[in-house]
Amino acid sequence: MSTKHELLVTAANVREAEALLQAGADALLIGDDRFGMRLPGNFSLDETAEVAAMAAKHEARIIVSMNNLMSNELLKELPEYVQALGRIGVHAVEFNDPSVLAAIKEHAPHIHLHWNAEMTSTNYATANYWGTKGASRVVLARELNMDEITEMVPFLKVEAQVQVHGMTNIYHSKRSLVQSYMAHQGRPVEGNLGKERGLFLIEAERRDEKFPIYEDINGTHIMSSEDICILEDLHLMMEAGVHSFKVEGILKPLAYNEAVIRAYRKAIDLYEADAEAYAYDEEWLREVRELQDPERELSFGFFYKEQVY
């Protein structure tokens, strides 16, 4: 297992992909809305090929999200899509459905498999099980705290990926709740709501917190009211051997995501250059804080919350 730490970020379009690579990303997570869920942008096969060629020039990798809930109709489209990804030269796909794993093995076996089952990837035995089926990486649940992550990694036989920055999903419905509500109000919505910013859910008891709503062809997603930011303690996970650190760029302006990538790039490079001399510098986050939405706090998320099962 490689000891180099990967900096992974989502991209909304080809232009953003180039900018994020320039900012220092090691890998980009992109995809097609048919097969990937909660993507900041939809990439056609031609656009995926363009970004893959671009990434190769930066010695970076392309990971394609295929973590959607697969229907029988989608299964018919899997072989052709997977074969195309194989020709394009993507590095890996993220999956949660065994049908994707089977399609990759049959039609593009050189593509790596990253198991991403959202909140159910909470223990090393399950992660290692998927390793025996062909997965080379597990995307750990965002609900795990720091102790659970660092104590689990030594028992993993696959790489570990952890989200370290950005908003997280707290609710998903296959129904298009916003469009249904708008239609009921006599205000039909055209286009993809997932590309819109400014839709929020506010609870009666907590009116100072805004939960962004993201809606696409896969339904409605309600996102966290705060942004994870673990830069201060990133070294703990690097020391433990976490391989990949994901920045979630959904519903964020490009300038913000670029600033986040530059900050984490600085930390990772300095740690890898001399782990013994490494020391966190609050100045690394200055640009991020300047661009941070004043209505959204930067928090540790679940990293320091005691879990009760």
GROMACS .gro file of C-alpha atoms in nm:
model
  309
    1MET     CA    1   0.000   0.000   0.000
    2SER     CA    2   0.141   0.338  -0.100
    3THR     CA    3   0.241   0.581   0.177
    4LYS     CA    4   0.180   0.885  -0.044
    5HIS     CA    5  -0.130   1.076   0.057
    6GLU     CA    6  -0.374   1.159  -0.221
    7LEU     CA    7  -0.564   1.488  -0.235
    8LEU     CA    8  -0.897   1.421  -0.409
    9VAL     CA    9  -1.159   1.680  -0.506
   10THR     CA   10  -1.490   1.684  -0.691
   11ALA     CA   11  -1.519   1.892  -1.010
   12ALA     CA   12  -1.831   2.041  -1.169
   13ASN     CA   13  -1.707   2.083  -1.528
   14VAL     CA   14  -1.399   2.070  -1.750
   15ARG     CA   15  -1.295   2.426  -1.667
   16GLU     CA   16  -1.311   2.358  -1.294
   17ALA     CA   17  -1.119   2.033  -1.341
   18GLU     CA   18  -0.827   2.218  -1.499
   19ALA     CA   19  -0.827   2.486  -1.227
   20LEU     CA   20  -0.833   2.230  -0.945
   21LEU     CA   21  -0.547   2.035  -1.100
   22GLN     CA   22  -0.350   2.359  -1.125
   23ALA     CA   23  -0.426   2.425  -0.757
   24GLY     CA   24  -0.265   2.094  -0.660
   25ALA     CA   25  -0.523   1.816  -0.666
   26ASP     CA   26  -0.382   1.464  -0.712
   27ALA     CA   27  -0.715   1.321  -0.826
   28LEU     CA   28  -1.056   1.434  -0.947
   29LEU     CA   29  -1.391   1.272  -0.875
   30ILE     CA   30  -1.636   1.320  -1.162
   31GLY     CA   31  -1.919   1.124  -1.320
   32ASP     CA   32  -2.243   1.087  -1.509
   33ASP     CA   33  -2.565   1.162  -1.317
   34ARG     CA   34  -2.714   0.836  -1.442
   35PHE     CA   35  -2.460   0.630  -1.251
   36GLY     CA   36  -2.323   0.865  -0.987
   37MET     CA   37  -2.515   1.031  -0.707
   38ARG     CA   38  -2.477   1.386  -0.572
   39LEU     CA   39  -2.231   1.509  -0.833
   40PRO     CA   40  -2.155   1.882  -0.862
   41GLY     CA   41  -2.173   1.848  -1.240
   42ASN     CA   42  -2.260   1.595  -1.510
   43PHE     CA   43  -1.977   1.474  -1.737
   44SER     CA   44  -2.040   1.319  -2.077
   45LEU     CA   45  -1.799   1.052  -2.200
   46ASP     CA   46  -1.632   1.309  -2.428
   47GLU     CA   47  -1.583   1.544  -2.132
   48THR     CA   48  -1.455   1.258  -1.918
   49ALA     CA   49  -1.201   1.174  -2.187
   50GLU     CA   50  -1.095   1.539  -2.206
   51VAL     CA   51  -1.044   1.559  -1.831
   52ALA     CA   52  -0.857   1.226  -1.825
   53ALA     CA   53  -0.612   1.354  -2.086
   54MET     CA   54  -0.575   1.676  -1.890
   55ALA     CA   55  -0.511   1.488  -1.566
   56ALA     CA   56  -0.245   1.271  -1.730
   57LYS     CA   57  -0.045   1.584  -1.809
   58HIS     CA   58  -0.053   1.671  -1.438
   59GLU     CA   59   0.030   1.311  -1.338
   60ALA     CA   60  -0.309   1.305  -1.166
   61ARG     CA   61  -0.587   1.046  -1.164
   62ILE     CA   62  -0.953   1.043  -1.261
   63ILE     CA   63  -1.202   0.858  -1.041
   64VAL     CA   64  -1.556   0.815  -1.170
   65SER     CA   65  -1.850   0.802  -0.932
   66MET     CA   66  -2.082   0.506  -0.989
   67ASN     CA   67  -2.240   0.498  -0.644
   68ASN     CA   68  -2.600   0.544  -0.752
   69LEU     CA   69  -2.882   0.304  -0.664
   70MET     CA   70  -2.880   0.079  -0.969
   71SER     CA   71  -3.215  -0.009  -1.125
   72ASN     CA   72  -3.281  -0.289  -1.372
   73GLU     CA   73  -3.296  -0.029  -1.650
   74LEU     CA   74  -2.955   0.111  -1.555
   75LEU     CA   75  -2.804  -0.238  -1.562
   76LYS     CA   76  -2.865  -0.247  -1.937
   77GLU     CA   77  -2.649   0.063  -1.983
   78LEU     CA   78  -2.363  -0.046  -1.757
   79PRO     CA   79  -2.156  -0.256  -2.002
   80GLU     CA   80  -2.130   0.012  -2.270
   81TYR     CA   81  -2.048   0.285  -2.017
   82VAL     CA   82  -1.785   0.075  -1.838
   83GLN     CA   83  -1.621  -0.025  -2.166
   84ALA     CA   84  -1.597   0.344  -2.260
   85LEU     CA   85  -1.439   0.429  -1.925
   86GLY     CA   86  -1.185   0.154  -1.986
   87ARG     CA   87  -1.089   0.301  -2.322
   88ILE     CA   88  -1.068   0.652  -2.178
   89GLY     CA   89  -0.820   0.542  -1.915
   90VAL     CA   90  -0.985   0.641  -1.588
   91HIS     CA   91  -0.797   0.519  -1.282
   92ALA     CA   92  -1.088   0.397  -1.067
   93VAL     CA   93  -1.461   0.398  -1.005
   94GLU     CA   94  -1.644   0.441  -0.676
   95PHE     CA   95  -1.921   0.184  -0.631
   96ASN     CA   96  -2.162   0.051  -0.373
   97ASP     CA   97  -2.363  -0.195  -0.583
   98PRO     CA   98  -2.212  -0.535  -0.673
   99SER     CA   99  -2.349  -0.493  -1.026
  100VAL     CA  100  -2.086  -0.223  -1.088
  101LEU     CA  101  -1.811  -0.443  -0.950
  102ALA     CA  102  -1.919  -0.726  -1.181
  103ALA     CA  103  -1.934  -0.495  -1.484
  104ILE     CA  104  -1.585  -0.358  -1.419
  105LYS     CA  105  -1.440  -0.706  -1.377
  106GLU     CA  106  -1.596  -0.822  -1.701
  107HIS     CA  107  -1.556  -0.521  -1.928
  108ALA     CA  108  -1.265  -0.314  -1.787
  109PRO     CA  109  -1.071  -0.521  -1.531
  110HIS     CA  110  -0.777  -0.278  -1.529
  111ILE     CA  111  -0.992  -0.009  -1.360
  112HIS     CA  112  -0.953   0.005  -0.982
  113LEU     CA  113  -1.256  -0.038  -0.758
  114HIS     CA  114  -1.323   0.191  -0.459
  115TRP     CA  115  -1.601   0.072  -0.230
  116ASN     CA  116  -1.821   0.363  -0.120
  117ALA     CA  117  -2.126   0.256   0.075
  118GLU     CA  118  -2.183   0.589   0.251
  119MET     CA  119  -2.254   0.540   0.623
  120THR     CA  120  -2.224   0.157   0.631
  121SER     CA  121  -1.845   0.144   0.587
  122THR     CA  122  -1.779   0.153   0.961
  123ASN     CA  123  -1.550  -0.145   1.030
  124TYR     CA  124  -1.237  -0.305   0.886
  125ALA     CA  125  -1.387  -0.653   0.847
  126THR     CA  126  -1.653  -0.535   0.604
  127ALA     CA  127  -1.400  -0.321   0.417
  128ASN     CA  128  -1.161  -0.615   0.389
  129TYR     CA  129  -1.447  -0.835   0.266
  130TRP     CA  130  -1.493  -0.603  -0.031
  131GLY     CA  131  -1.117  -0.616  -0.074
  132THR     CA  132  -1.143  -0.990  -0.130
  133LYS     CA  133  -1.402  -0.917  -0.401
  134GLY     CA  134  -1.170  -0.682  -0.586
  135ALA     CA  135  -1.191  -0.342  -0.417
  136SER     CA  136  -0.860  -0.166  -0.359
  137ARG     CA  137  -0.999   0.117  -0.144
  138VAL     CA  138  -1.274   0.184   0.108
  139VAL     CA  139  -1.441   0.522   0.151
  140LEU     CA  140  -1.490   0.542   0.527
  141ALA     CA  141  -1.820   0.660   0.673
  142ARG     CA  142  -1.828   1.029   0.760
  143GLU     CA  143  -1.991   0.939   1.093
  144LEU     CA  144  -1.670   0.781   1.224
  145ASN     CA  145  -1.468   0.979   1.477
  146MET     CA  146  -1.091   1.026   1.476
  147ASP     CA  147  -1.017   0.735   1.713
  148GLU     CA  148  -1.235   0.498   1.511
  149ILE     CA  149  -1.057   0.596   1.190
  150THR     CA  150  -0.700   0.583   1.317
  151GLU     CA  151  -0.757   0.258   1.507
  152MET     CA  152  -0.919   0.094   1.204
  153VAL     CA  153  -0.657   0.177   0.942
  154PRO     CA  154  -0.385  -0.067   1.066
  155PHE     CA  155  -0.633  -0.354   1.022
  156LEU     CA  156  -0.730  -0.260   0.668
  157LYS     CA  157  -0.599  -0.461   0.374
  158VAL     CA  158  -0.716  -0.189   0.134
  159GLU     CA  159  -0.655   0.184   0.108
  160ALA     CA  160  -0.867   0.421   0.319
  161GLN     CA  161  -1.031   0.740   0.198
  162VAL     CA  162  -1.173   1.005   0.432
  163GLN     CA  163  -1.364   1.325   0.359
  164VAL     CA  164  -1.174   1.608   0.526
  165HIS     CA  165  -1.345   1.923   0.399
  166GLY     CA  166  -1.682   2.049   0.277
  167MET     CA  167  -2.048   1.978   0.336
  168THR     CA  168  -2.194   1.633   0.389
  169ASN     CA  169  -2.525   1.474   0.296
  170ILE     CA  170  -2.766   1.419   0.584
  171TYR     CA  171  -3.083   1.315   0.397
  172HIS     CA  172  -3.171   1.165   0.059
  173SER     CA  173  -3.502   1.096  -0.111
  174LYS     CA  174  -3.547   0.954  -0.460
  175ARG     CA  175  -3.841   1.193  -0.494
  176SER     CA  176  -3.794   1.542  -0.644
  177LEU     CA  177  -3.934   1.718  -0.339
  178VAL     CA  178  -3.842   2.071  -0.441
  179GLN     CA  179  -3.987   2.044  -0.789
  180SER     CA  180  -4.303   1.889  -0.645
  181TYR     CA  181  -4.333   2.173  -0.394
  182MET     CA  182  -4.275   2.438  -0.662
  183ALA     CA  183  -4.533   2.277  -0.888
  184HIS     CA  184  -4.782   2.271  -0.600
  185GLN     CA  185  -4.718   2.643  -0.553
  186GLY     CA  186  -4.777   2.700  -0.923
  187ARG     CA  187  -4.408   2.772  -0.986
  188PRO     CA  188  -4.273   2.489  -1.205
  189VAL     CA  189  -3.893   2.464  -1.208
  190GLU     CA  190  -3.701   2.396  -1.525
  191GLY     CA  191  -3.345   2.266  -1.542
  192ASN     CA  192  -3.124   2.091  -1.288
  193LEU     CA  193  -3.172   2.222  -0.935
  194GLY     CA  194  -2.843   2.063  -0.837
  195LYS     CA  195  -2.663   2.342  -1.018
  196GLU     CA  196  -2.848   2.613  -0.827
  197ARG     CA  197  -2.726   2.771  -0.504
  198GLY     CA  198  -2.950   2.938  -0.250
  199LEU     CA  199  -3.211   2.669  -0.168
  200PHE     CA  200  -3.222   2.594   0.207
  201LEU     CA  201  -3.419   2.401   0.466
  202ILE     CA  202  -3.463   2.582   0.799
  203GLU     CA  203  -3.599   2.411   1.111
  204ALA     CA  204  -3.844   2.598   1.331
  205GLU     CA  205  -3.632   2.530   1.642
  206ARG     CA  206  -3.299   2.628   1.481
  207ARG     CA  207  -3.367   2.921   1.251
  208ASP     CA  208  -3.004   3.032   1.253
  209GLU     CA  209  -2.895   2.712   1.073
  210LYS     CA  210  -2.945   2.668   0.701
  211PHE     CA  211  -2.938   2.322   0.544
  212PRO     CA  212  -2.867   2.352   0.168
  213ILE     CA  213  -3.093   2.155  -0.064
  214TYR     CA  214  -2.940   1.986  -0.367
  215GLU     CA  215  -3.171   1.829  -0.622
  216ASP     CA  216  -3.079   1.638  -0.939
  217ILE     CA  217  -3.214   1.354  -1.150
  218ASN     CA  218  -3.152   1.117  -0.859
  219GLY     CA  219  -3.379   1.301  -0.617
  220THR     CA  220  -3.345   1.543  -0.327
  221HIS     CA  221  -3.045   1.572  -0.099
  222ILE     CA  222  -3.032   1.784   0.216
  223MET     CA  223  -2.682   1.885   0.315
  224SER     CA  224  -2.516   1.973   0.646
  225SER     CA  225  -2.541   2.325   0.788
  226GLU     CA  226  -2.165   2.334   0.856
  227ASP     CA  227  -1.853   2.248   0.660
  228ILE     CA  228  -1.608   1.985   0.778
  229CYS     CA  229  -1.252   2.115   0.811
  230ILE     CA  230  -0.993   1.881   0.962
  231LEU     CA  231  -0.680   2.054   0.830
  232GLU     CA  232  -0.555   2.129   1.182
  233ASP     CA  233  -0.541   1.758   1.268
  234LEU     CA  234  -0.478   1.616   0.921
  235HIS     CA  235  -0.139   1.492   1.040
  236LEU     CA  236  -0.308   1.243   1.274
  237MET     CA  237  -0.465   1.064   0.980
  238MET     CA  238  -0.148   1.090   0.770
  239GLU     CA  239   0.045   0.933   1.056
  240ALA     CA  240  -0.216   0.657   1.084
  241GLY     CA  241  -0.178   0.578   0.713
  242VAL     CA  242  -0.500   0.712   0.559
  243HIS     CA  243  -0.425   0.711   0.187
  244SER     CA  244  -0.676   0.955   0.034
  245PHE     CA  245  -0.826   1.282   0.158
  246LYS     CA  246  -1.140   1.405  -0.015
  247VAL     CA  247  -1.250   1.765  -0.050
  248GLU     CA  248  -1.622   1.784  -0.127
  249GLY     CA  249  -1.671   2.078  -0.362
  250ILE     CA  250  -2.045   2.053  -0.416
  251LEU     CA  251  -2.237   2.385  -0.399
  252LYS     CA  252  -1.910   2.579  -0.355
  253PRO     CA  253  -1.765   2.845  -0.587
  254LEU     CA  254  -1.449   2.749  -0.772
  255ALA     CA  255  -1.235   3.012  -0.597
  256TYR     CA  256  -1.324   2.858  -0.262
  257ASN     CA  257  -1.239   2.504  -0.373
  258GLU     CA  258  -0.908   2.621  -0.518
  259ALA     CA  259  -0.819   2.786  -0.187
  260VAL     CA  260  -0.906   2.466   0.002
  261ILE     CA  261  -0.690   2.255  -0.230
  262ARG     CA  262  -0.395   2.491  -0.188
  263ALA     CA  263  -0.425   2.475   0.191
  264TYR     CA  264  -0.438   2.094   0.209
  265ARG     CA  265  -0.165   2.067  -0.056
  266LYS     CA  266   0.065   2.271   0.168
  267ALA     CA  267  -0.004   2.049   0.469
  268ILE     CA  268   0.040   1.721   0.282
  269ASP     CA  269   0.360   1.828   0.108
  270LEU     CA  270   0.522   1.954   0.427
  271TYR     CA  271   0.427   1.639   0.618
  272GLU     CA  272   0.561   1.412   0.345
  273ALA     CA  273   0.883   1.613   0.324
  274ASP     CA  274   0.958   1.585   0.698
  275ALA     CA  275   0.698   1.432   0.927
  276GLU     CA  276   0.910   1.490   1.238
  277ALA     CA  277   0.940   1.864   1.175
  278TYR     CA  278   0.578   1.908   1.063
  279ALA     CA  279   0.374   2.170   1.247
  280TYR     CA  280   0.031   2.304   1.154
  281ASP     CA  281   0.015   2.674   1.068
  282GLU     CA  282  -0.318   2.855   1.107
  283GLU     CA  283  -0.209   3.086   0.824
  284TRP     CA  284  -0.275   2.801   0.577
  285LEU     CA  285  -0.648   2.851   0.633
  286ARG     CA  286  -0.648   3.231   0.601
  287GLU     CA  287  -0.763   3.239   0.237
  288VAL     CA  288  -1.025   2.970   0.302
  289ARG     CA  289  -1.167   3.164   0.596
  290GLU     CA  290  -1.182   3.481   0.387
  291LEU     CA  291  -1.394   3.298   0.127
  292GLN     CA  292  -1.599   3.095   0.375
  293ASP     CA  293  -1.974   3.162   0.372
  294PRO     CA  294  -2.033   3.364   0.694
  295GLU     CA  295  -2.350   3.163   0.755
  296ARG     CA  296  -2.157   2.833   0.754
  297GLU     CA  297  -1.908   2.743   1.025
  298LEU     CA  298  -1.597   2.534   0.974
  299SER     CA  299  -1.622   2.242   1.214
  300PHE     CA  300  -1.464   1.907   1.300
  301GLY     CA  301  -1.789   1.731   1.206
  302PHE     CA  302  -1.800   1.387   1.368
  303PHE     CA  303  -1.423   1.364   1.413
  304TYR     CA  304  -1.434   1.438   1.786
  305LYS     CA  305  -1.783   1.322   1.877
  306GLU     CA  306  -1.827   1.017   2.096
  307GLN     CA  307  -2.027   0.754   1.911
  308VAL     CA  308  -2.307   0.562   2.080
  309TYR     CA  309  -2.422   0.244   1.908
   0.00000   0.00000   0.00000
